[in-house]
């Protein structure tokens, strides 16, 4: 793929991820293309269907989470509490809860979600490694599972329904993540 084509594809995926996370899966392809700084034809050149674009968002998010996991699995710092809270905040900033609406919308439309399920399985394996390290460091409850961690974080990072105007939304989201972190402590 040419460098400019790859840059356009990356811009579309990045814009789509941000917009889906903030507005949900009903955001228009015109809005995504405009946010990415490309034409709608360029968007469709890379993603023939909306499902292809949504899957690309899921893959991009999975890759970003995997990079975070790799960094945090390398070692628990001398301050495990800071290590854990930094990890959770960094993953939460990706707003993984937005992906739930991607998958549920795909299910409702009868799309084959096996690709999404495979991504989730990979993610759970990585999450389990970090959760195990956190348990060993004594910063989370001993009964915490990777599935519980993923579902909890997805819940506090879900986008609000379209049209909800909440002042200081970003501050409220940070507050929810902090409450979530505290709730996982032993």
GROMACS .gro file of C-alpha atoms in nm, residues 89 102-103 108-109 174 178:
model
    7
   89UNK     CA    1  -0.654   0.485   3.288
  102UNK     CA    2  -2.027  -0.199   1.739
  103UNK     CA    3  -2.070  -0.569   1.814
  108UNK     CA    4  -2.875  -0.699   1.537
  109UNK     CA    5  -2.804  -0.673   1.165
  174UNK     CA    6  -1.252   1.020   3.452
  178UNK     CA    7  -1.145   0.631   3.931
   0.00000   0.00000   0.00000
